Amino acid sequence: MSHTVLVVEDEEDIATPLVRALRHEGYQVTWADSGAEALKRLGGTDPAEVVILDLGLPDLDGLEVCRQARESGYDGAIMIVTARAAEVDRVVGLDLGADDYLAKPFGLAELQARVRALLRRASRSPARAAEDSLRIDVAAHRVYARGEEISLTGKEFELLAVLVASRDKVVPRDQLMAQVWDQNWFGSTKTLDVTVGRLRQKLEAAGAVEKVVAVRGVGFRLESHPD
Ligand code: CA
């Protein structure tokens, strides 16, 4: 059976090529052009496995659609798409239960890659994932990958702990700055990039399954099951 995707987008000019591209990938795609229609479909029996959700809808804000869908028990993957790039940080901070975020304009290839990643994550057995995953001992400030301890600095550890707490979700840069460096950061976040770079290298060197992925213009995400 092919995977199911729901595209929630009021603008036909955007929805049509999107739906076509996803169908071309072999997915069974439905299109909802309003928030009410999206909620009706997600609340029905056998809802789509992945929702691509535009924030700017005519009847109901996309964020509200996301919140209500989760509230009513929808447990598929939600990817928020927005032209309001500046709002993404705020949106991520609200934690309304979305799994991924994409800023408009985006390439279809990128969208397809993200959808594939969401489906892969959804179908992975939790037991198997847990076995391979990083193990963190917060009290002792220690991290293990495949049974071996990874040596991290204090900031690297704190950064990783924040990312792990939001595993597979994007954590905005300002949230990382606030939580790890304990301050509101108005200037350069070069420190953050440098620390992420070192953490990434150490995880890679240790053979960890997880990867720290940069989400352009938003922040970082710890991916449990990268390619
Ligand atoms: Ca729209």
Short mmCIF file of C-alpha atoms and ligand atoms in Angstrom, two decimals:
data_model
loop_
_atom_site.label_atom_id
_atom_site.label_comp_id
_atom_site.label_asym_id
_atom_site.label_seq_id
_atom_site.Cartn_x
_atom_site.Cartn_y
_atom_site.Cartn_z
CA MET A 1 0.00 0.00 0.00
CA SER A 2 1.29 3.41 -0.86
CA HIS A 3 1.90 6.02 1.82
CA THR A 4 -0.72 8.70 2.34
CA VAL A 5 -0.07 12.44 2.41
CA LEU A 6 -2.46 15.32 3.06
CA VAL A 7 -1.58 18.70 1.59
CA VAL A 8 -3.24 21.61 3.42
CA GLU A 9 -2.85 24.71 1.27
CA ASP A 10 -5.38 27.30 0.18
CA GLU A 11 -3.50 28.57 -2.84
CA GLU A 12 -4.19 26.37 -5.82
CA ASP A 13 -1.06 27.60 -7.64
CA ILE A 14 1.06 26.18 -4.83
CA ALA A 15 -1.03 23.12 -4.05
CA THR A 16 -1.30 21.78 -7.58
CA PRO A 17 2.42 21.29 -8.33
CA LEU A 18 2.95 20.03 -4.79
CA VAL A 19 0.26 17.39 -5.09
CA ARG A 20 1.52 16.42 -8.54
CA ALA A 21 5.12 16.03 -7.33
CA LEU A 22 4.09 13.91 -4.35
CA ARG A 23 1.88 11.69 -6.51
CA HIS A 24 4.81 11.29 -8.84
CA GLU A 25 6.71 9.88 -5.84
CA GLY A 26 4.03 7.23 -5.53
CA TYR A 27 2.12 8.64 -2.58
CA GLN A 28 -1.62 8.68 -2.27
CA VAL A 29 -2.24 12.43 -1.92
CA THR A 30 -5.31 14.36 -0.86
CA TRP A 31 -5.65 18.12 -0.81
CA ALA A 32 -7.53 20.26 1.71
CA ASP A 33 -7.85 23.99 0.95
CA SER A 34 -8.98 25.09 4.41
CA GLY A 35 -8.25 24.39 8.06
CA ALA A 36 -11.73 23.03 8.69
CA GLU A 37 -11.41 20.59 5.82
CA ALA A 38 -7.98 19.48 7.09
CA LEU A 39 -9.30 18.81 10.60
CA LYS A 40 -12.23 16.86 9.18
CA ARG A 41 -9.86 14.61 7.24
CA LEU A 42 -7.42 14.18 10.11
CA GLY A 43 -10.21 13.35 12.51
CA GLY A 44 -11.66 10.68 10.22
CA THR A 45 -10.79 7.01 10.10
CA ASP A 46 -7.46 6.24 8.45
CA PRO A 47 -6.01 9.79 8.31
CA ALA A 48 -2.92 10.52 6.18
CA GLU A 49 0.48 9.47 7.54
CA VAL A 50 2.06 12.83 6.73
CA VAL A 51 0.45 16.28 6.69
CA ILE A 52 2.04 19.19 4.87
CA LEU A 53 0.44 22.14 6.57
CA ASP A 54 0.49 25.74 5.33
CA LEU A 55 0.19 28.31 8.13
CA GLY A 56 -1.65 30.97 6.16
CA LEU A 57 -5.12 29.52 5.69
CA PRO A 58 -8.29 31.54 5.08
CA ASP A 59 -10.45 30.18 7.89
CA LEU A 60 -8.18 28.92 10.64
CA ASP A 61 -4.53 29.56 11.41
CA GLY A 62 -2.36 26.56 10.53
CA LEU A 63 -0.99 26.56 14.07
CA GLU A 64 -4.49 26.10 15.37
CA VAL A 65 -5.02 23.24 12.94
CA CYS A 66 -1.85 21.62 14.25
CA ARG A 67 -2.83 22.07 17.87
CA GLN A 68 -6.37 20.77 17.37
CA ALA A 69 -5.22 17.79 15.32
CA ARG A 70 -2.86 16.70 18.09
CA GLU A 71 -5.49 17.38 20.72
CA SER A 72 -7.90 15.10 18.94
CA GLY A 73 -5.30 12.35 18.87
CA TYR A 74 -3.81 12.57 15.39
CA ASP A 75 -0.39 10.92 15.68
CA GLY A 76 0.95 11.08 12.14
CA ALA A 77 3.75 13.41 11.06
CA ILE A 78 3.04 17.12 10.64
CA MET A 79 5.31 19.32 8.56
CA ILE A 80 4.59 23.03 8.77
CA VAL A 81 5.23 25.13 5.71
CA THR A 82 5.27 28.89 6.03
CA ALA A 83 6.10 32.01 4.07
CA ARG A 84 6.39 33.78 7.42
CA ALA A 85 9.99 32.70 7.87
CA ALA A 86 10.45 35.16 10.71
CA GLU A 87 7.69 33.41 12.59
CA VAL A 88 9.21 29.97 12.44
CA ASP A 89 11.32 30.51 15.55
CA ARG A 90 8.29 31.50 17.55
CA VAL A 91 6.27 28.66 16.12
CA VAL A 92 8.89 26.07 17.03
CA GLY A 93 9.10 27.50 20.53
CA LEU A 94 5.38 27.03 21.02
CA ASP A 95 5.77 23.30 20.47
CA LEU A 96 2.38 22.60 19.00
CA GLY A 97 3.36 19.11 18.06
CA ALA A 98 4.73 19.58 14.56
CA ASP A 99 7.59 17.33 13.48
CA ASP A 100 9.29 19.50 10.91
CA TYR A 101 9.26 22.98 9.40
CA LEU A 102 9.96 24.27 5.93
CA ALA A 103 10.16 27.93 4.90
CA LYS A 104 8.68 29.08 1.60
CA PRO A 105 9.93 29.22 -1.03
CA PHE A 106 11.27 25.68 -1.00
CA GLY A 107 12.38 23.27 -3.70
CA LEU A 108 10.26 20.23 -4.44
CA ALA A 109 13.31 17.99 -4.06
CA GLU A 110 13.85 19.26 -0.52
CA LEU A 111 10.19 18.75 0.33
CA GLN A 112 10.27 15.20 -1.00
CA ALA A 113 13.40 14.40 0.98
CA ARG A 114 11.75 15.68 4.15
CA VAL A 115 8.59 13.66 3.54
CA ARG A 116 10.65 10.53 2.99
CA ALA A 117 12.50 11.18 6.26
CA LEU A 118 9.22 11.62 8.15
CA LEU A 119 7.82 8.37 6.76
CA ARG A 120 11.02 6.51 7.57
CA ARG A 121 10.98 7.77 11.12
CA ALA A 122 7.34 6.78 11.51
CA SER A 123 7.92 3.23 10.33
CA ARG A 124 11.07 2.55 12.36
CA SER A 125 10.50 0.20 15.27
CA PRO A 126 10.92 2.01 18.59
CA ALA A 127 12.77 -0.91 20.19
CA ARG A 128 15.42 -1.03 17.50
CA ALA A 129 15.87 2.73 17.57
CA ALA A 130 16.36 2.74 21.34
CA GLU A 131 19.02 0.06 21.11
CA ASP A 132 21.21 2.07 18.72
CA SER A 133 20.59 5.47 20.24
CA LEU A 134 22.76 7.76 22.29
CA ARG A 135 22.46 7.18 26.00
CA ILE A 136 22.69 10.22 28.22
CA ASP A 137 23.32 10.26 31.93
CA VAL A 138 22.27 13.81 32.75
CA ALA A 139 23.23 13.68 36.43
CA ALA A 140 26.73 12.45 35.65
CA HIS A 141 27.12 14.61 32.51
CA ARG A 142 28.07 11.55 30.51
CA VAL A 143 27.10 10.43 27.04
CA TYR A 144 27.50 7.03 25.47
CA ALA A 145 27.25 5.90 21.87
CA ARG A 146 27.27 2.17 21.15
CA GLY A 147 28.40 1.60 24.71
CA GLU A 148 31.44 3.88 24.48
CA GLU A 149 31.63 7.15 26.35
CA ILE A 150 31.98 10.31 24.27
CA SER A 151 34.08 13.02 25.85
CA LEU A 152 32.23 16.35 25.67
CA THR A 153 32.84 19.79 27.11
CA GLY A 154 30.24 21.28 29.45
CA LYS A 155 28.62 23.38 26.72
CA GLU A 156 28.68 20.56 24.20
CA PHE A 157 26.93 18.34 26.72
CA GLU A 158 24.27 20.93 27.54
CA LEU A 159 23.67 21.61 23.87
CA LEU A 160 23.24 17.91 23.19
CA ALA A 161 20.91 17.50 26.17
CA VAL A 162 18.62 20.25 24.83
CA LEU A 163 18.61 18.71 21.36
CA VAL A 164 17.94 15.24 22.74
CA ALA A 165 14.99 16.54 24.75
CA SER A 166 13.45 17.69 21.45
CA ARG A 167 14.70 14.75 19.45
CA ASP A 168 13.76 14.94 15.75
CA LYS A 169 12.33 18.40 16.18
CA VAL A 170 13.91 21.70 15.29
CA VAL A 171 15.19 23.74 18.21
CA PRO A 172 15.47 27.43 17.31
CA ARG A 173 18.82 29.16 17.65
CA ASP A 174 17.62 31.67 20.22
CA GLN A 175 16.22 28.90 22.39
CA LEU A 176 19.58 27.10 22.30
CA MET A 177 21.39 30.33 23.14
CA ALA A 178 19.05 30.99 26.04
CA GLN A 179 19.16 27.48 27.46
CA VAL A 180 22.81 26.64 26.98
CA TRP A 181 24.45 30.03 27.40
CA ASP A 182 21.84 31.22 29.83
CA GLN A 183 21.23 34.59 28.28
CA ASN A 184 19.18 36.41 25.74
CA TRP A 185 21.38 36.69 22.76
CA PHE A 186 21.05 39.67 20.49
CA GLY A 187 24.41 39.56 18.80
CA SER A 188 26.35 36.94 16.90
CA THR A 189 25.61 33.30 17.50
CA LYS A 190 28.96 32.17 16.18
CA THR A 191 29.68 30.46 19.50
CA LEU A 192 26.65 28.29 18.88
CA ASP A 193 27.83 27.29 15.40
CA VAL A 194 31.31 26.49 16.64
CA THR A 195 29.98 24.35 19.49
CA VAL A 196 27.54 22.56 17.18
CA GLY A 197 30.40 21.89 14.76
CA ARG A 198 32.52 20.26 17.45
CA LEU A 199 29.61 18.27 18.84
CA ARG A 200 28.77 17.04 15.36
CA GLN A 201 32.35 15.86 14.79
CA LYS A 202 32.48 14.04 18.10
CA LEU A 203 29.18 12.23 17.50
CA GLU A 204 30.36 11.24 14.05
CA ALA A 205 33.72 10.03 15.32
CA ALA A 206 31.96 7.92 17.97
CA GLY A 207 29.77 6.30 15.32
CA ALA A 208 26.57 7.64 16.87
CA VAL A 209 23.39 7.00 14.91
CA GLU A 210 22.20 10.53 15.65
CA LYS A 211 23.21 13.55 13.61
CA VAL A 212 22.95 17.25 14.35
CA VAL A 213 21.34 18.82 11.30
CA ALA A 214 21.18 22.56 10.61
CA VAL A 215 17.83 23.90 9.50
CA ARG A 216 18.58 27.03 7.51
CA GLY A 217 17.35 30.21 9.15
CA VAL A 218 15.77 28.36 12.06
CA GLY A 219 18.03 26.27 14.24
CA PHE A 220 19.19 22.70 14.72
CA ARG A 221 17.65 19.28 14.97
CA LEU A 222 19.00 16.04 16.35
CA GLU A 223 18.00 13.41 13.81
CA SER A 224 17.63 9.95 15.25
CA HIS A 225 17.54 8.16 11.95
CA PRO A 226 19.46 10.03 9.28
CA ASP A 227 20.25 8.30 5.98
CA CA B 1 -1.68 30.07 2.25
#
